[in-house]
Short mmCIF file of C-alpha atoms and ligand atoms in Angstrom, two decimals:
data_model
loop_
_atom_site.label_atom_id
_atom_site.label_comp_id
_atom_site.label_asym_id
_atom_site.label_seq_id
_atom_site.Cartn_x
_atom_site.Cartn_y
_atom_site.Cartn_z
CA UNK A 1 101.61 93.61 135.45
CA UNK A 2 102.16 92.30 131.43
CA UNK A 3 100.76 95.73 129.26
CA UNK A 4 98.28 94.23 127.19
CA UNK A 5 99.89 93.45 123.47
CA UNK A 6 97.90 94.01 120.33
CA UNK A 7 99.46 92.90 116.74
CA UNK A 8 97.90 95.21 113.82
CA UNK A 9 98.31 93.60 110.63
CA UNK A 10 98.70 96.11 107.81
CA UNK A 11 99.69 99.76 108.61
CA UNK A 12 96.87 102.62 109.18
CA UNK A 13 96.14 105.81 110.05
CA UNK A 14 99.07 106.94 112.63
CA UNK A 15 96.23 108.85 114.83
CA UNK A 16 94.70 104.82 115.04
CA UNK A 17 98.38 103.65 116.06
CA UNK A 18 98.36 106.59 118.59
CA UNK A 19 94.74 105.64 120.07
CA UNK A 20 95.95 101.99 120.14
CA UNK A 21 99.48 102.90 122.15
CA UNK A 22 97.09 103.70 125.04
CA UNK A 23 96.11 100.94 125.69
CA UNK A 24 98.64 98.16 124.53
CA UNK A 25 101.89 97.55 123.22
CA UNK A 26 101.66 97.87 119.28
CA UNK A 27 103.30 95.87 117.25
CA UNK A 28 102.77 96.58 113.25
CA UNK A 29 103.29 94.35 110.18
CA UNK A 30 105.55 96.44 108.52
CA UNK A 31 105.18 95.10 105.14
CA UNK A 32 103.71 96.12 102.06
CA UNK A 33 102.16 92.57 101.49
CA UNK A 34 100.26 90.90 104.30
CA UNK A 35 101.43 88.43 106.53
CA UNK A 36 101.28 84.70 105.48
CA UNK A 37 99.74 82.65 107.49
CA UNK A 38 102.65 81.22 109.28
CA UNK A 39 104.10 84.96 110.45
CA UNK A 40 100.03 85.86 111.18
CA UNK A 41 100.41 82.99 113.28
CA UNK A 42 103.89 83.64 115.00
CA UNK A 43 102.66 87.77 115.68
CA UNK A 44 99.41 86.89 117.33
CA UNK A 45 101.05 83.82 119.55
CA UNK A 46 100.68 86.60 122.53
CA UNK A 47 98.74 88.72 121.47
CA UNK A 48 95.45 89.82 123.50
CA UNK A 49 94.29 92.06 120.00
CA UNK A 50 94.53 91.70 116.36
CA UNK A 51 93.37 94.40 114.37
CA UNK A 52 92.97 92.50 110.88
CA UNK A 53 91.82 93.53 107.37
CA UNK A 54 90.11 91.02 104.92
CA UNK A 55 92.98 89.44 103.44
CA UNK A 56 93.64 87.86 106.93
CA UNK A 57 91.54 84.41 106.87
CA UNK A 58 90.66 84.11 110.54
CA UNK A 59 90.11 80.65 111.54
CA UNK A 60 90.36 77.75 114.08
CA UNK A 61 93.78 77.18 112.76
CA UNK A 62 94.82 80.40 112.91
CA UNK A 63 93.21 81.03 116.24
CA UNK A 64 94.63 77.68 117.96
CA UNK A 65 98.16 79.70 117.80
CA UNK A 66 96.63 82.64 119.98
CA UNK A 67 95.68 81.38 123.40
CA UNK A 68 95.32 85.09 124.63
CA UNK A 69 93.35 86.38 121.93
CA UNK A 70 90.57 88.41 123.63
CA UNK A 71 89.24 90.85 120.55
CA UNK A 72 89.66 90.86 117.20
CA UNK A 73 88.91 93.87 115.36
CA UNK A 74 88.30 93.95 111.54
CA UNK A 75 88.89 97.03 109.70
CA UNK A 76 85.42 96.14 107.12
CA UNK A 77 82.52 95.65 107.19
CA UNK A 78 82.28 92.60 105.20
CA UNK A 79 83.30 89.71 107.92
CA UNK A 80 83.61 86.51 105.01
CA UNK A 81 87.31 86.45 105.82
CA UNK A 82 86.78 85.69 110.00
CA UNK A 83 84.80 82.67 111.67
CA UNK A 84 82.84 84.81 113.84
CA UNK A 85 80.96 81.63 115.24
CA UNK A 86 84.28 80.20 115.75
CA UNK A 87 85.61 83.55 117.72
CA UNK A 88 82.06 83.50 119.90
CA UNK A 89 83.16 79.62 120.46
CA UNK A 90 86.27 80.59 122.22
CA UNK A 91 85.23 83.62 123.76
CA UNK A 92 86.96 86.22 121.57
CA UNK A 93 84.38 89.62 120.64
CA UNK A 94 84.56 90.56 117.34
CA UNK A 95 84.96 94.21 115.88
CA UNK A 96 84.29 95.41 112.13
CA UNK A 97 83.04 98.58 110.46
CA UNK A 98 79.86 98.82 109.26
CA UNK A 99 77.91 102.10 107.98
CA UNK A 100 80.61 104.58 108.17
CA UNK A 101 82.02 103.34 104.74
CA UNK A 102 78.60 102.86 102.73
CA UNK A 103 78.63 106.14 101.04
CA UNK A 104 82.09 106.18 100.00
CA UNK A 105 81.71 102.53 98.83
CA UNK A 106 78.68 103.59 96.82
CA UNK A 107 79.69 106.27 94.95
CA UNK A 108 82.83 103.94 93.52
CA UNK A 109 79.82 101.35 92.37
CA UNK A 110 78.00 104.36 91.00
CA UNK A 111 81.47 105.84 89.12
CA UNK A 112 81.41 102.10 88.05
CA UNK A 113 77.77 102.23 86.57
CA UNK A 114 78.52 104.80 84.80
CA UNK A 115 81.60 103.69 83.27
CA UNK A 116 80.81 100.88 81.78
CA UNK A 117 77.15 102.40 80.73
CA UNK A 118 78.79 105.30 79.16
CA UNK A 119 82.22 103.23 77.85
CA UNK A 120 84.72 105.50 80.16
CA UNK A 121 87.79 103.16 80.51
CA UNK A 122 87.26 102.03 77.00
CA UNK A 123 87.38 104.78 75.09
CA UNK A 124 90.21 106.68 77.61
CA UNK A 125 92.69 103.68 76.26
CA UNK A 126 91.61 104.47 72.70
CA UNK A 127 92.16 108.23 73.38
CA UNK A 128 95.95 107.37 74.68
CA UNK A 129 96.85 104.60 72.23
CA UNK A 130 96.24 107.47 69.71
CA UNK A 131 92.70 106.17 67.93
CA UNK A 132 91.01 110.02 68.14
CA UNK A 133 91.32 110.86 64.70
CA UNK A 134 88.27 112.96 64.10
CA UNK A 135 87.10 115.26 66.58
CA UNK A 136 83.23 114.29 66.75
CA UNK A 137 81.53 111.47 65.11
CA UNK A 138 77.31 111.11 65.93
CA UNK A 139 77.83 107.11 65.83
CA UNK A 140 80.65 106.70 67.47
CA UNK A 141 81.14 105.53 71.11
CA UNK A 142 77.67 105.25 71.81
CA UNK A 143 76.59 103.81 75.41
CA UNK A 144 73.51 103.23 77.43
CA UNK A 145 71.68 105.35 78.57
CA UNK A 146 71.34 106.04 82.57
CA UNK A 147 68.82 108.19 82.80
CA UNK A 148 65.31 106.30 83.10
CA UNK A 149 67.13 103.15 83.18
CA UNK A 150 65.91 100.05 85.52
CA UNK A 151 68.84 99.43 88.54
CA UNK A 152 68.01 96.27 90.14
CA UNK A 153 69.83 96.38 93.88
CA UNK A 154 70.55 92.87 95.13
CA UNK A 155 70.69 93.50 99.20
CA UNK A 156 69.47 96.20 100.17
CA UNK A 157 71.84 97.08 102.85
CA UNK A 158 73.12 100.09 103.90
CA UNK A 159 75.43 100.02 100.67
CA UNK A 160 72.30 98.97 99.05
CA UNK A 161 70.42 102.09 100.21
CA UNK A 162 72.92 104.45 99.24
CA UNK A 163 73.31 102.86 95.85
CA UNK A 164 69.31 103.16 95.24
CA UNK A 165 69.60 106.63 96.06
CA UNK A 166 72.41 107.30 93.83
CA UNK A 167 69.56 105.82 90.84
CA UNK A 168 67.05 107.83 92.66
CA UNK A 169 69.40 110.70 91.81
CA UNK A 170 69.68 110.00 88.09
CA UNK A 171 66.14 109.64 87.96
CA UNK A 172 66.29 106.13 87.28
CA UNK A 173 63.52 102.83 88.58
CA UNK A 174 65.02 101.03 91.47
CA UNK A 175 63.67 97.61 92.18
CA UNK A 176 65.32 95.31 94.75
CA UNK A 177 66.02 92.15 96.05
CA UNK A 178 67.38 91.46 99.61
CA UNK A 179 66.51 88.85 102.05
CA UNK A 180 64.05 90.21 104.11
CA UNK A 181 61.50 92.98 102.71
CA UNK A 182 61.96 96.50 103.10
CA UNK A 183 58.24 98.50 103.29
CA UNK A 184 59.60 101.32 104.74
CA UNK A 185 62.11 101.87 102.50
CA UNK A 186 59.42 101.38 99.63
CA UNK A 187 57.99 103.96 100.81
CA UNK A 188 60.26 106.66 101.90
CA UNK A 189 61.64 106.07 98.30
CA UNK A 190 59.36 104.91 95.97
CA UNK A 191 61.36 101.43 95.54
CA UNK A 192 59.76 98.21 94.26
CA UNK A 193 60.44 94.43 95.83
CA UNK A 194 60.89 92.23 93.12
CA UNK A 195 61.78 88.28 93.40
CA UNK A 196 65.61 87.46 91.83
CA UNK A 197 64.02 86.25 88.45
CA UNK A 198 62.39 89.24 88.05
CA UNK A 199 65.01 91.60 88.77
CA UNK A 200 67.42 89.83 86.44
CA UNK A 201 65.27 90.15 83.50
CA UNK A 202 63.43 93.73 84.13
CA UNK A 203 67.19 95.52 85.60
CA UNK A 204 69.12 97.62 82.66
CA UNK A 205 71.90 97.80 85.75
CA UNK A 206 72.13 94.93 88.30
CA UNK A 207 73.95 95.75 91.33
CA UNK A 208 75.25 93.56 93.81
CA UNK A 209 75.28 94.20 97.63
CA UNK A 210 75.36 91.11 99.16
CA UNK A 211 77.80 89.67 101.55
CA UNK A 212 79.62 86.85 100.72
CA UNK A 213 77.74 83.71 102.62
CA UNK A 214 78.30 79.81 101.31
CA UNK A 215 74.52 80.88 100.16
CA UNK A 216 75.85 83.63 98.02
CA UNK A 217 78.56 82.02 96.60
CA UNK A 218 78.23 81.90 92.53
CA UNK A 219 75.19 84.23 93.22
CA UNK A 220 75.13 85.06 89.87
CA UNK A 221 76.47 82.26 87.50
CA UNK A 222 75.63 80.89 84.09
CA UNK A 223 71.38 80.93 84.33
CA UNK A 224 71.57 83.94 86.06
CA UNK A 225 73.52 85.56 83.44
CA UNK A 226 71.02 84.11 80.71
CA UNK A 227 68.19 85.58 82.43
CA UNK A 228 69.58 88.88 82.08
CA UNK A 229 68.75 91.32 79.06
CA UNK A 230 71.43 91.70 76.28
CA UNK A 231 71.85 95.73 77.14
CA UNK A 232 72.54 94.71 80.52
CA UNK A 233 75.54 95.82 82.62
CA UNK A 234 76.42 94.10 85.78
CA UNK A 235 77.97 95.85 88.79
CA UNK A 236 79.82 93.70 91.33
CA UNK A 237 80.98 95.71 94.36
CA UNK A 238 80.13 93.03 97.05
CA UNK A 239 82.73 89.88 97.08
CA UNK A 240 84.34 88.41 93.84
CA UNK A 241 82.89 84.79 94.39
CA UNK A 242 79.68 86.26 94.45
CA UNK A 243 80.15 85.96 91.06
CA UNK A 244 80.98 82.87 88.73
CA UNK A 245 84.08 84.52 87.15
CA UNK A 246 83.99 81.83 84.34
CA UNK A 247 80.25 82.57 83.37
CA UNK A 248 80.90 85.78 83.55
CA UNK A 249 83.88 85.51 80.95
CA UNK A 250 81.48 83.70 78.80
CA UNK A 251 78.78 85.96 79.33
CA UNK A 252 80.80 89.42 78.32
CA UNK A 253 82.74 87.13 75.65
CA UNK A 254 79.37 86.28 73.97
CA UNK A 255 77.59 89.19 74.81
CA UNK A 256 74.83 88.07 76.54
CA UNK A 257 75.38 91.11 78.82
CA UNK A 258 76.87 94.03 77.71
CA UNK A 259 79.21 95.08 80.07
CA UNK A 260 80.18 94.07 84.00
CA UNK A 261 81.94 96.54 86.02
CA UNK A 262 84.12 95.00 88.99
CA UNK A 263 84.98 96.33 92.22
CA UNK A 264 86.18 93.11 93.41
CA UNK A 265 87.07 89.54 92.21
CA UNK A 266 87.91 85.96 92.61
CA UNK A 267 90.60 85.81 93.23
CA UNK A 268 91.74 88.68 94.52
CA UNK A 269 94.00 89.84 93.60
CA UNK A 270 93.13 88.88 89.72
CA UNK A 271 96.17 87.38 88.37
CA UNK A 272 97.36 89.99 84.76
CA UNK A 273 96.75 86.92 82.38
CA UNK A 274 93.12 86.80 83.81
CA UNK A 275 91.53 86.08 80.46
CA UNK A 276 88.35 88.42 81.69
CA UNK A 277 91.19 91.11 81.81
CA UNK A 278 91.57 90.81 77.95
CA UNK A 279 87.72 92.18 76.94
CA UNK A 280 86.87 95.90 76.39
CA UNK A 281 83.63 95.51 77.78
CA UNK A 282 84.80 94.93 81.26
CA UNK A 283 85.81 97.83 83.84
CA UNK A 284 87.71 97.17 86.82
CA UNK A 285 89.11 98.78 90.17
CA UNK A 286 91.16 97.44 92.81
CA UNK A 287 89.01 96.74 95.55
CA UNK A 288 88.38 100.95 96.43
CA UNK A 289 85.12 101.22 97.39
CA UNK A 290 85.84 102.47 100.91
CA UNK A 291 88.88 104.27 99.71
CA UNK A 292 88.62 108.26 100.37
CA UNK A 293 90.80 109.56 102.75
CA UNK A 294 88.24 110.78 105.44
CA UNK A 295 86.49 107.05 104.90
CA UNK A 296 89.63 105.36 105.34
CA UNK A 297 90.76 107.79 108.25
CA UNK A 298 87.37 107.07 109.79
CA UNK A 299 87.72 103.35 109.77
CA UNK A 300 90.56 103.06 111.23
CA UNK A 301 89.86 105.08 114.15
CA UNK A 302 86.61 103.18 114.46
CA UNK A 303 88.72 100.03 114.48
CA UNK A 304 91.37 101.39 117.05
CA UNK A 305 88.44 102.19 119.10
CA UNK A 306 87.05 98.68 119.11
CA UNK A 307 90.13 96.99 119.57
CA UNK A 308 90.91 99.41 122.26
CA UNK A 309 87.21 99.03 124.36
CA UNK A 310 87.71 94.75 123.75
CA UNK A 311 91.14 95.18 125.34
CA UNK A 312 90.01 97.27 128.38
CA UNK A 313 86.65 94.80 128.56
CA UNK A 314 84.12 97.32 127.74
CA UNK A 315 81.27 97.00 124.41
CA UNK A 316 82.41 97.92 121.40
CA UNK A 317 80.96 100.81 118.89
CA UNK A 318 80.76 97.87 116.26
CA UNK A 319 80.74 94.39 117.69
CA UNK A 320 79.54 91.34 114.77
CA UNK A 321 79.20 88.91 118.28
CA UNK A 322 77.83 90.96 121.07
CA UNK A 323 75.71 87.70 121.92
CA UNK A 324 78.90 86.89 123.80
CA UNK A 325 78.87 90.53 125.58
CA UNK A 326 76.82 88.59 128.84
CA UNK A 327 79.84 86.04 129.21
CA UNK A 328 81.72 89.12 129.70
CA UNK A 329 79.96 90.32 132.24
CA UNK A 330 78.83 93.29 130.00
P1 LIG B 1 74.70 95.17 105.10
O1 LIG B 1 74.19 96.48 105.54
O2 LIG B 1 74.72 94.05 106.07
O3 LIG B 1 73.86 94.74 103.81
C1 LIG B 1 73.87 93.48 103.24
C2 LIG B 1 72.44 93.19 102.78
O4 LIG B 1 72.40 91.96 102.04
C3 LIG B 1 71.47 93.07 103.93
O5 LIG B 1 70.41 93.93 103.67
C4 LIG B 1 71.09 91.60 103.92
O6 LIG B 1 69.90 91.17 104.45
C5 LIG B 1 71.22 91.27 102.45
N1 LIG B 1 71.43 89.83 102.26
C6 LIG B 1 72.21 88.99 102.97
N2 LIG B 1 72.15 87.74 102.45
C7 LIG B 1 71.31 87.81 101.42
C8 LIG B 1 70.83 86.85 100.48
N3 LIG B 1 71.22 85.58 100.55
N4 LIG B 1 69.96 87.26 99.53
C9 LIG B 1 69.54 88.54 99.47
N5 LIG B 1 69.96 89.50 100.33
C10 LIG B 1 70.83 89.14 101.28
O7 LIG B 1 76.18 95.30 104.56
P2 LIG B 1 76.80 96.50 103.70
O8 LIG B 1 77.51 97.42 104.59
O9 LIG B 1 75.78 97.03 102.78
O10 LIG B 1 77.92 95.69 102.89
C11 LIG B 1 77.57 94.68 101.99
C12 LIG B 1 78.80 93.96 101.48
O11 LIG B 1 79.53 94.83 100.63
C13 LIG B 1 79.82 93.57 102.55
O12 LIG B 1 79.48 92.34 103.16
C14 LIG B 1 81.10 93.48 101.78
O13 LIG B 1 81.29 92.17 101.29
C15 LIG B 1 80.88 94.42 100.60
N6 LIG B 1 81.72 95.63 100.67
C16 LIG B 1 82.58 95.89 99.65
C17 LIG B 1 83.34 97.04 99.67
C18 LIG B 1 84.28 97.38 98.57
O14 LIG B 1 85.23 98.10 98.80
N7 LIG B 1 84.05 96.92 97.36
C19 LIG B 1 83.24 97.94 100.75
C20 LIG B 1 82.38 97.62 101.77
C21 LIG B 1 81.62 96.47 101.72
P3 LIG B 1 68.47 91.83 104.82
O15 LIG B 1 67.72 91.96 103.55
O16 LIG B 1 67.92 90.85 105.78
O17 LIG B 1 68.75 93.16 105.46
C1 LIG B 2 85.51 96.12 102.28
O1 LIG B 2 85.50 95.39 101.35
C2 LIG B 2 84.67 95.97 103.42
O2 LIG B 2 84.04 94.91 103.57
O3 LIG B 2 84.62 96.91 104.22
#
C-alpha cells in the first residue's frame, strides 16, 4: 500500500515534522519565500495533506490540481486565505488554530496600544538619529494617556476578550462591537455593547478583531475614520483590508486620528515606498501577533495533529468544516 503523502508548505517546528513522519511521507517547501502558485500546485498534485499558512490562497484553482487532497490543515486561525465552502464542496476537512494563539496575539495589539499612545517607535528613532539633546524636558514627547481611556473592541472574539482584559488591566472603559451580543461577558467584566457609530466616536483606542469577510472588507474607511475623535489611535491586528489603507493615509496625514498602530496590512507584505510608511504617527510590526516561541511551538503541533487525525480519518482538535464530519462516516 501507497504511505499517505502530505506537502507542508513553509518549515515549522521539527517536533511537528516528527508527529507528521508518522503518519505520511513529508515533503517540506524548503524555501524562505512561499511557494507560487504554480510549485503550490505541482507539490500538492499527490498529495492527501497540505499543511498551509495564510499566504497560501486556497482555491478551486488551486484545488483542481489535487485530486487526492483529503485535509487541509491551516496553521491560523484566521481562514480568509482558504475557500472552506469550496473544500466542504469536494469533500476535503479543514484544520486551523483557533484559541491557543489569542493571548500571545493580544499582548502584541496591547504593546501596539501602547506604542503609539505613548510615542515608543517615534521617539526610539529620534533617540538613535541623535535628537536627545537635553536630558528631560516637561513638554516634550507628550502622549495619551492609557489609563481611564475608552478602548472600543470591534469583535469580540477570543482575541477580542483577551484584548478587553488587557484595558480591564489598565483600568481603562471597554465598550464593544461584535456581531452577535455578548451578556455574559458584560457581565463577568463590566463591558458595554455599543452600535459601530457609537464606538467610533466615544473609543480613545479602537481595536480591531474582526476576521476578514467580503462584509469586513474596508471596515473602517473614509466615514469611519471621520467619525472618530481627533486623539484617537487606531489598532489594526485583524486583516490589512479590513482597513482602507488610502483613508487611512489621509486620515494620519491630516490628523483626523492621531495615530494607527498596524499589525497587519494590505498588502502584505507593505511594499518600503508605502507612502503610509513615511508618517511618524504610524507604528508597525510584521504580522507577529502569534509570534512567541511556546505560541508558535504550540501551533504547529496543533496543526501536525490535525493534519495527522484528517489523514488517518479521525475528527480533528480544530476542524473550520466539521459539517462534513457525517460524510466521513465520523
Ligand atoms: P474569533 O474568536 O472567531 O473572533 C472573531 C469575532 O469577530 C467573533 O466574535 C465574531 O462574531 C466577530 N465578527 C465576525 N464578523 C463580524 C462583523 N461583520 N461585525 C462584527 N463582528 C464580527 O477569532 P479570533 O481568534 O479572535 O481572531 C480574529 C481574527 O484575528 C482572525 O480572523 C485573524 O484574521 C486575526 N488574527 C491576526 C493575528 C495576527 O498575528 N495579527 C493572529 C491571529 C488572528 P460573534 O460576535 O458572532 O462572535
Ligand atoms: C494569524 O494571522 C492567524 O490568523 O492566526
Amino acid at each position: 500500500m501507497i504511505n499517505p503523502r502530505v506537502f507542508v508548505s513553509r518549515k515549522i517546528f521539527p517536533e511537528a515534522l516528527e508527529l507528521l513522519s508518522q503518519v505520511a511521507e513529508v515533503d517540506v517547501w524548503p524555501d524562505e519565500l512561499p511557494p507560487n502558485p504554480q510549485e503550490l500546485g505541482n507539490k500538492i498534485a499527490n498529495a492527501d495533506g497540505l499543511l498551509t499558512t495564510i499566504m497560501d490562497r486556497i482555491d478551486a484553482s488551486i484545488l483542481d490540481r489535487a485530486p487526492r487532497l483529503k485535509v487541509i490543515s491551516q496553521l491560523a486561525v484566521g481562514l480568509d486565505n482558504v475557500d472552506v465552502e469550496e473544500a466542504s464542496r469536494r469533500g476535503i476537512l479543514v484544520g486551523f488554530t483557533p484559541g491557543i494563539l489569542s493571548k500571545a496575539t493580544a499582548d502584541v495589539g496591547f504593546a501596539l496600544l501602547l506604542s503609539a499612545a505613548r510615542r515608543i517607535g517615534e521617539s526610539e528613532r529620534w533617540v538613535r538619529a541623535g535628537g536627545w539633546e537635553m536630558s528631560f524636558h516637561p513638554m516634550y514627547w507628550l502622549g495619551a494617556e492609557v489609563n481611564g481611556a475608552t478602548l472600543g473592541i470591534v469583535g469580540l472574539g477570543q482575541i477580542g476578550l483577551e484584548m478587553a482584559k488587557r484595558g480591564l488591566g489598565f483600568d481603562m472603559r471597554v465598550i464593544y462591537h461584535s456581531r452577535t451580543r455578548k451578556p455574559e461577558l458584560e457581565e463577568k467584566y463590566g463591558l458595554e455593547y455599543v452600535p459601530p457609530q457609537e464606538l467610533l466616536s466615544e473609543s480613545d483606542f479602537v481595536s480591531l478583531h474582526i476576521p476578514l469577510t467580503p462584509e469586513t472588507r474596508h471596515f473602517i474607511s473614509e466615514p469611519e475614520l471621520r467619525m472618530m475623535k481627533p486623539t484617537a489611535i487606531l489598532i489594526n491586528l485583524a486583516r490589512g483590508p479590513v482597513v482602507d489603507p488610502k483613508a487611512l493615509y489621509t486620515a494620519l496625514s491630516e490628523k483626523w486620528i492621531q495615530a494607527a498602530a498596524l499589525d497587519v496590512t494590505d498588502p502584505e507584505p507593505i511594499p518600503p515606498d508605502d507612502p503610509l510608511l513615511t508618517l511618524d504617527n504610524l507604528v508597525i510590526t510584521p504580522h507577529i501577533g502569534s509570534a512567541s516561541v511556546s505560541t508558535r511551538r504550540e501551533m504547529c503541533m496543533v496543526a501536525a495533529r490535525n493534519l495527522a487525525a484528517g489523514i488517518r480519518g479521525e475528527k480533528m482538535e480544530h476542524c473550520a468544516n466539521p459539517e462534513i464530519y457525517p460524510s466521513k462516516g465520523l
